[in-house]
């Protein structure tokens, strides 16, 4: 598997889209299924547009829910600069499980990305939201994150 974050459409109707958010940084990975409103992926795309615009720019995105009483899951994405040159890191938190399970599963990881990858990801998210494609892919740089 390539180091990347993939948002795949599983189901949609007039109100919601069910998606799977999968992530792999070369060391850790996971997948969670969650629900978003029809226009939510376009709102995420708009929020990411122009990132990063300064060395202190940070964008936070949350999809789905982290409520353990619900069967669906949640994804949290934090895009931030790691230096004054504008190099970007992504922190991803995925959590999901069934309310009857004794414990929910969780993945927390970091990945290095570049602004061009975000620029490519934005129109894919919009197209996914409009039912014109099955997935949107955010590619990470090839270096494996080490602790």
C-alpha positions as protocol buffer text, in pm:
chain_id: "A"
residue {
  index: 1
  type: UNK
  ca { x: 0 y: 0 z: 0 }
}
residue {
  index: 2
  type: UNK
  ca { x: 122 y: 348 z: -83 }
}
residue {
  index: 3
  type: UNK
  ca { x: 161 y: 612 z: 190 }
}
residue {
  index: 4
  type: UNK
  ca { x: -165 y: 801 z: 145 }
}
residue {
  index: 5
  type: UNK
  ca { x: -504 y: 898 z: 279 }
}
residue {
  index: 6
  type: UNK
  ca { x: -800 y: 775 z: 74 }
}
residue {
  index: 7
  type: UNK
  ca { x: -1163 y: 884 z: 108 }
}
residue {
  index: 8
  type: UNK
  ca { x: -1385 y: 630 z: -72 }
}
residue {
  index: 9
  type: UNK
  ca { x: -1759 y: 662 z: -131 }
}
residue {
  index: 10
  type: UNK
  ca { x: -1951 y: 356 z: -9 }
}
residue {
  index: 11
  type: UNK
  ca { x: -2311 y: 479 z: -30 }
}
residue {
  index: 12
  type: UNK
  ca { x: -2505 y: 798 z: -89 }
}
residue {
  index: 13
  type: UNK
  ca { x: -2860 y: 927 z: -93 }
}
residue {
  index: 14
  type: UNK
  ca { x: -3011 y: 1275 z: -101 }
}
residue {
  index: 15
  type: UNK
  ca { x: -2899 y: 1357 z: 255 }
}
residue {
  index: 16
  type: UNK
  ca { x: -2577 y: 1171 z: 336 }
}
residue {
  index: 17
  type: UNK
  ca { x: -2269 y: 1006 z: 196 }
}
residue {
  index: 18
  type: UNK
  ca { x: -2115 y: 704 z: 367 }
}
residue {
  index: 19
  type: UNK
  ca { x: -1739 y: 704 z: 318 }
}
residue {
  index: 20
  type: UNK
  ca { x: -1441 y: 498 z: 425 }
}
residue {
  index: 21
  type: UNK
  ca { x: -1137 y: 698 z: 531 }
}
residue {
  index: 22
  type: UNK
  ca { x: -822 y: 487 z: 499 }
}
residue {
  index: 23
  type: UNK
  ca { x: -472 y: 597 z: 589 }
}
residue {
  index: 24
  type: UNK
  ca { x: -126 y: 441 z: 576 }
}
residue {
  index: 25
  type: UNK
  ca { x: 199 y: 628 z: 645 }
}
residue {
  index: 26
  type: UNK
  ca { x: 439 y: 340 z: 581 }
}
residue {
  index: 27
  type: UNK
  ca { x: 438 y: 226 z: 945 }
}
residue {
  index: 28
  type: UNK
  ca { x: 82 y: 257 z: 1077 }
}
residue {
  index: 29
  type: UNK
  ca { x: -257 y: 256 z: 917 }
}
residue {
  index: 30
  type: UNK
  ca { x: -628 y: 202 z: 954 }
}
residue {
  index: 31
  type: UNK
  ca { x: -973 y: 252 z: 807 }
}
residue {
  index: 32
  type: UNK
  ca { x: -1294 y: 391 z: 949 }
}
residue {
  index: 33
  type: UNK
  ca { x: -1641 y: 414 z: 797 }
}
residue {
  index: 34
  type: UNK
  ca { x: -1838 y: 730 z: 866 }
}
residue {
  index: 35
  type: UNK
  ca { x: -2121 y: 951 z: 743 }
}
residue {
  index: 36
  type: UNK
  ca { x: -2101 y: 1305 z: 609 }
}
residue {
  index: 37
  type: UNK
  ca { x: -2363 y: 1549 z: 485 }
}
residue {
  index: 38
  type: UNK
  ca { x: -2392 y: 1588 z: 106 }
}
residue {
  index: 39
  type: UNK
  ca { x: -2202 y: 1919 z: 100 }
}
residue {
  index: 40
  type: UNK
  ca { x: -1953 y: 1842 z: 378 }
}
residue {
  index: 41
  type: UNK
  ca { x: -1671 y: 1716 z: 154 }
}
residue {
  index: 42
  type: UNK
  ca { x: -1694 y: 2033 z: -55 }
}
residue {
  index: 43
  type: UNK
  ca { x: -1672 y: 2236 z: 268 }
}
residue {
  index: 44
  type: UNK
  ca { x: -1356 y: 2043 z: 360 }
}
residue {
  index: 45
  type: UNK
  ca { x: -1211 y: 2112 z: 15 }
}
residue {
  index: 46
  type: UNK
  ca { x: -1282 y: 2483 z: 55 }
}
residue {
  index: 47
  type: UNK
  ca { x: -1125 y: 2486 z: 402 }
}
residue {
  index: 48
  type: UNK
  ca { x: -804 y: 2332 z: 263 }
}
residue {
  index: 49
  type: UNK
  ca { x: -783 y: 2563 z: -39 }
}
residue {
  index: 50
  type: UNK
  ca { x: -470 y: 2778 z: -29 }
}
residue {
  index: 51
  type: UNK
  ca { x: -298 y: 2582 z: 248 }
}
residue {
  index: 52
  type: UNK
  ca { x: -38 y: 2672 z: 364 }
}
residue {
  index: 53
  type: UNK
  ca { x: -53 y: 3049 z: 335 }
}
residue {
  index: 54
  type: UNK
  ca { x: 209 y: 3112 z: 606 }
}
residue {
  index: 55
  type: UNK
  ca { x: 456 y: 2914 z: 821 }
}
residue {
  index: 56
  type: UNK
  ca { x: 208 y: 2918 z: 1111 }
}
residue {
  index: 57
  type: UNK
  ca { x: -97 y: 2817 z: 907 }
}
residue {
  index: 58
  type: UNK
  ca { x: -297 y: 2525 z: 1048 }
}
residue {
  index: 59
  type: UNK
  ca { x: -622 y: 2372 z: 922 }
}
residue {
  index: 60
  type: UNK
  ca { x: -835 y: 2128 z: 1124 }
}
residue {
  index: 61
  type: UNK
  ca { x: -1097 y: 1902 z: 969 }
}
residue {
  index: 62
  type: UNK
  ca { x: -1332 y: 1663 z: 1146 }
}
residue {
  index: 63
  type: UNK
  ca { x: -1561 y: 1412 z: 974 }
}
residue {
  index: 64
  type: UNK
  ca { x: -1816 y: 1177 z: 1122 }
}
residue {
  index: 65
  type: UNK
  ca { x: -1836 y: 1138 z: 1498 }
}
residue {
  index: 66
  type: UNK
  ca { x: -1620 y: 1022 z: 1786 }
}
residue {
  index: 67
  type: UNK
  ca { x: -1930 y: 946 z: 1996 }
}
residue {
  index: 68
  type: UNK
  ca { x: -1887 y: 589 z: 2132 }
}
residue {
  index: 69
  type: UNK
  ca { x: -2265 y: 544 z: 2150 }
}
residue {
  index: 70
  type: UNK
  ca { x: -2290 y: 548 z: 1770 }
}
residue {
  index: 71
  type: UNK
  ca { x: -2189 y: 270 z: 1531 }
}
residue {
  index: 72
  type: UNK
  ca { x: -2018 y: 499 z: 1281 }
}
residue {
  index: 73
  type: UNK
  ca { x: -1674 y: 646 z: 1331 }
}
residue {
  index: 74
  type: UNK
  ca { x: -1484 y: 968 z: 1309 }
}
residue {
  index: 75
  type: UNK
  ca { x: -1178 y: 1111 z: 1139 }
}
residue {
  index: 76
  type: UNK
  ca { x: -980 y: 1413 z: 1251 }
}
residue {
  index: 77
  type: UNK
  ca { x: -720 y: 1570 z: 1020 }
}
residue {
  index: 78
  type: UNK
  ca { x: -483 y: 1844 z: 1132 }
}
residue {
  index: 79
  type: UNK
  ca { x: -269 y: 2005 z: 862 }
}
residue {
  index: 80
  type: UNK
  ca { x: 18 y: 2218 z: 994 }
}
residue {
  index: 81
  type: UNK
  ca { x: 359 y: 2356 z: 896 }
}
residue {
  index: 82
  type: UNK
  ca { x: 666 y: 2210 z: 1064 }
}
residue {
  index: 83
  type: UNK
  ca { x: 913 y: 2482 z: 966 }
}
residue {
  index: 84
  type: UNK
  ca { x: 942 y: 2832 z: 821 }
}
residue {
  index: 85
  type: UNK
  ca { x: 995 y: 2688 z: 472 }
}
residue {
  index: 86
  type: UNK
  ca { x: 634 y: 2568 z: 469 }
}
residue {
  index: 87
  type: UNK
  ca { x: 694 y: 2194 z: 491 }
}
residue {
  index: 88
  type: UNK
  ca { x: 366 y: 2031 z: 590 }
}
residue {
  index: 89
  type: UNK
  ca { x: 274 y: 1751 z: 826 }
}
residue {
  index: 90
  type: UNK
  ca { x: -64 y: 1585 z: 865 }
}
residue {
  index: 91
  type: UNK
  ca { x: -187 y: 1440 z: 1193 }
}
residue {
  index: 92
  type: UNK
  ca { x: -463 y: 1183 z: 1141 }
}
residue {
  index: 93
  type: UNK
  ca { x: -688 y: 1034 z: 1410 }
}
residue {
  index: 94
  type: UNK
  ca { x: -938 y: 765 z: 1317 }
}
residue {
  index: 95
  type: UNK
  ca { x: -1178 y: 604 z: 1560 }
}
residue {
  index: 96
  type: UNK
  ca { x: -1462 y: 362 z: 1512 }
}
residue {
  index: 97
  type: UNK
  ca { x: -1644 y: 59 z: 1634 }
}
residue {
  index: 98
  type: UNK
  ca { x: -1982 y: -71 z: 1727 }
}
residue {
  index: 99
  type: UNK
  ca { x: -2157 y: 59 z: 2042 }
}
residue {
  index: 100
  type: UNK
  ca { x: -2194 y: -299 z: 2170 }
}
residue {
  index: 101
  type: UNK
  ca { x: -1820 y: -366 z: 2141 }
}
residue {
  index: 102
  type: UNK
  ca { x: -1617 y: -347 z: 2463 }
}
residue {
  index: 103
  type: UNK
  ca { x: -1370 y: -101 z: 2309 }
}
residue {
  index: 104
  type: UNK
  ca { x: -1348 y: 124 z: 2007 }
}
residue {
  index: 105
  type: UNK
  ca { x: -1050 y: 101 z: 1777 }
}
residue {
  index: 106
  type: UNK
  ca { x: -826 y: 399 z: 1718 }
}
residue {
  index: 107
  type: UNK
  ca { x: -536 y: 497 z: 1493 }
}
residue {
  index: 108
  type: UNK
  ca { x: -320 y: 807 z: 1549 }
}
residue {
  index: 109
  type: UNK
  ca { x: -43 y: 882 z: 1300 }
}
residue {
  index: 110
  type: UNK
  ca { x: 159 y: 1154 z: 1130 }
}
residue {
  index: 111
  type: UNK
  ca { x: 264 y: 1189 z: 766 }
}
residue {
  index: 112
  type: UNK
  ca { x: 468 y: 1441 z: 571 }
}
residue {
  index: 113
  type: UNK
  ca { x: 290 y: 1590 z: 270 }
}
residue {
  index: 114
  type: UNK
  ca { x: 353 y: 1873 z: 28 }
}
residue {
  index: 115
  type: UNK
  ca { x: 127 y: 2156 z: -80 }
}
residue {
  index: 116
  type: UNK
  ca { x: 98 y: 2018 z: -435 }
}
residue {
  index: 117
  type: UNK
  ca { x: -58 y: 1697 z: -297 }
}
residue {
  index: 118
  type: UNK
  ca { x: -319 y: 1903 z: -114 }
}
residue {
  index: 119
  type: UNK
  ca { x: -387 y: 2102 z: -431 }
}
residue {
  index: 120
  type: UNK
  ca { x: -455 y: 1772 z: -617 }
}
residue {
  index: 121
  type: UNK
  ca { x: -670 y: 1636 z: -333 }
}
residue {
  index: 122
  type: UNK
  ca { x: -909 y: 1935 z: -327 }
}
residue {
  index: 123
  type: UNK
  ca { x: -1075 y: 1884 z: -669 }
}
residue {
  index: 124
  type: UNK
  ca { x: -1096 y: 1509 z: -606 }
}
residue {
  index: 125
  type: UNK
  ca { x: -1292 y: 1576 z: -284 }
}
residue {
  index: 126
  type: UNK
  ca { x: -1528 y: 1808 z: -472 }
}
residue {
  index: 127
  type: UNK
  ca { x: -1577 y: 1550 z: -747 }
}
residue {
  index: 128
  type: UNK
  ca { x: -1637 y: 1276 z: -488 }
}
residue {
  index: 129
  type: UNK
  ca { x: -1898 y: 1494 z: -319 }
}
residue {
  index: 130
  type: UNK
  ca { x: -2076 y: 1551 z: -651 }
}
residue {
  index: 131
  type: UNK
  ca { x: -2086 y: 1177 z: -722 }
}
residue {
  index: 132
  type: UNK
  ca { x: -1844 y: 1206 z: -1016 }
}
residue {
  index: 133
  type: UNK
  ca { x: -1575 y: 979 z: -872 }
}
residue {
  index: 134
  type: UNK
  ca { x: -1542 y: 695 z: -621 }
}
residue {
  index: 135
  type: UNK
  ca { x: -1243 y: 817 z: -421 }
}
residue {
  index: 136
  type: UNK
  ca { x: -1019 y: 1109 z: -338 }
}
residue {
  index: 137
  type: UNK
  ca { x: -651 y: 1042 z: -265 }
}
residue {
  index: 138
  type: UNK
  ca { x: -404 y: 1253 z: -67 }
}
residue {
  index: 139
  type: UNK
  ca { x: -54 y: 1120 z: -138 }
}
residue {
  index: 140
  type: UNK
  ca { x: 215 y: 1148 z: 128 }
}
residue {
  index: 141
  type: UNK
  ca { x: 580 y: 1204 z: 60 }
}
residue {
  index: 142
  type: UNK
  ca { x: 769 y: 875 z: 33 }
}
residue {
  index: 143
  type: UNK
  ca { x: 966 y: 903 z: 357 }
}
residue {
  index: 144
  type: UNK
  ca { x: 844 y: 676 z: 634 }
}
residue {
  index: 145
  type: UNK
  ca { x: 774 y: 864 z: 956 }
}
residue {
  index: 146
  type: UNK
  ca { x: 1002 y: 748 z: 1238 }
}
residue {
  index: 147
  type: UNK
  ca { x: 956 y: 822 z: 1605 }
}
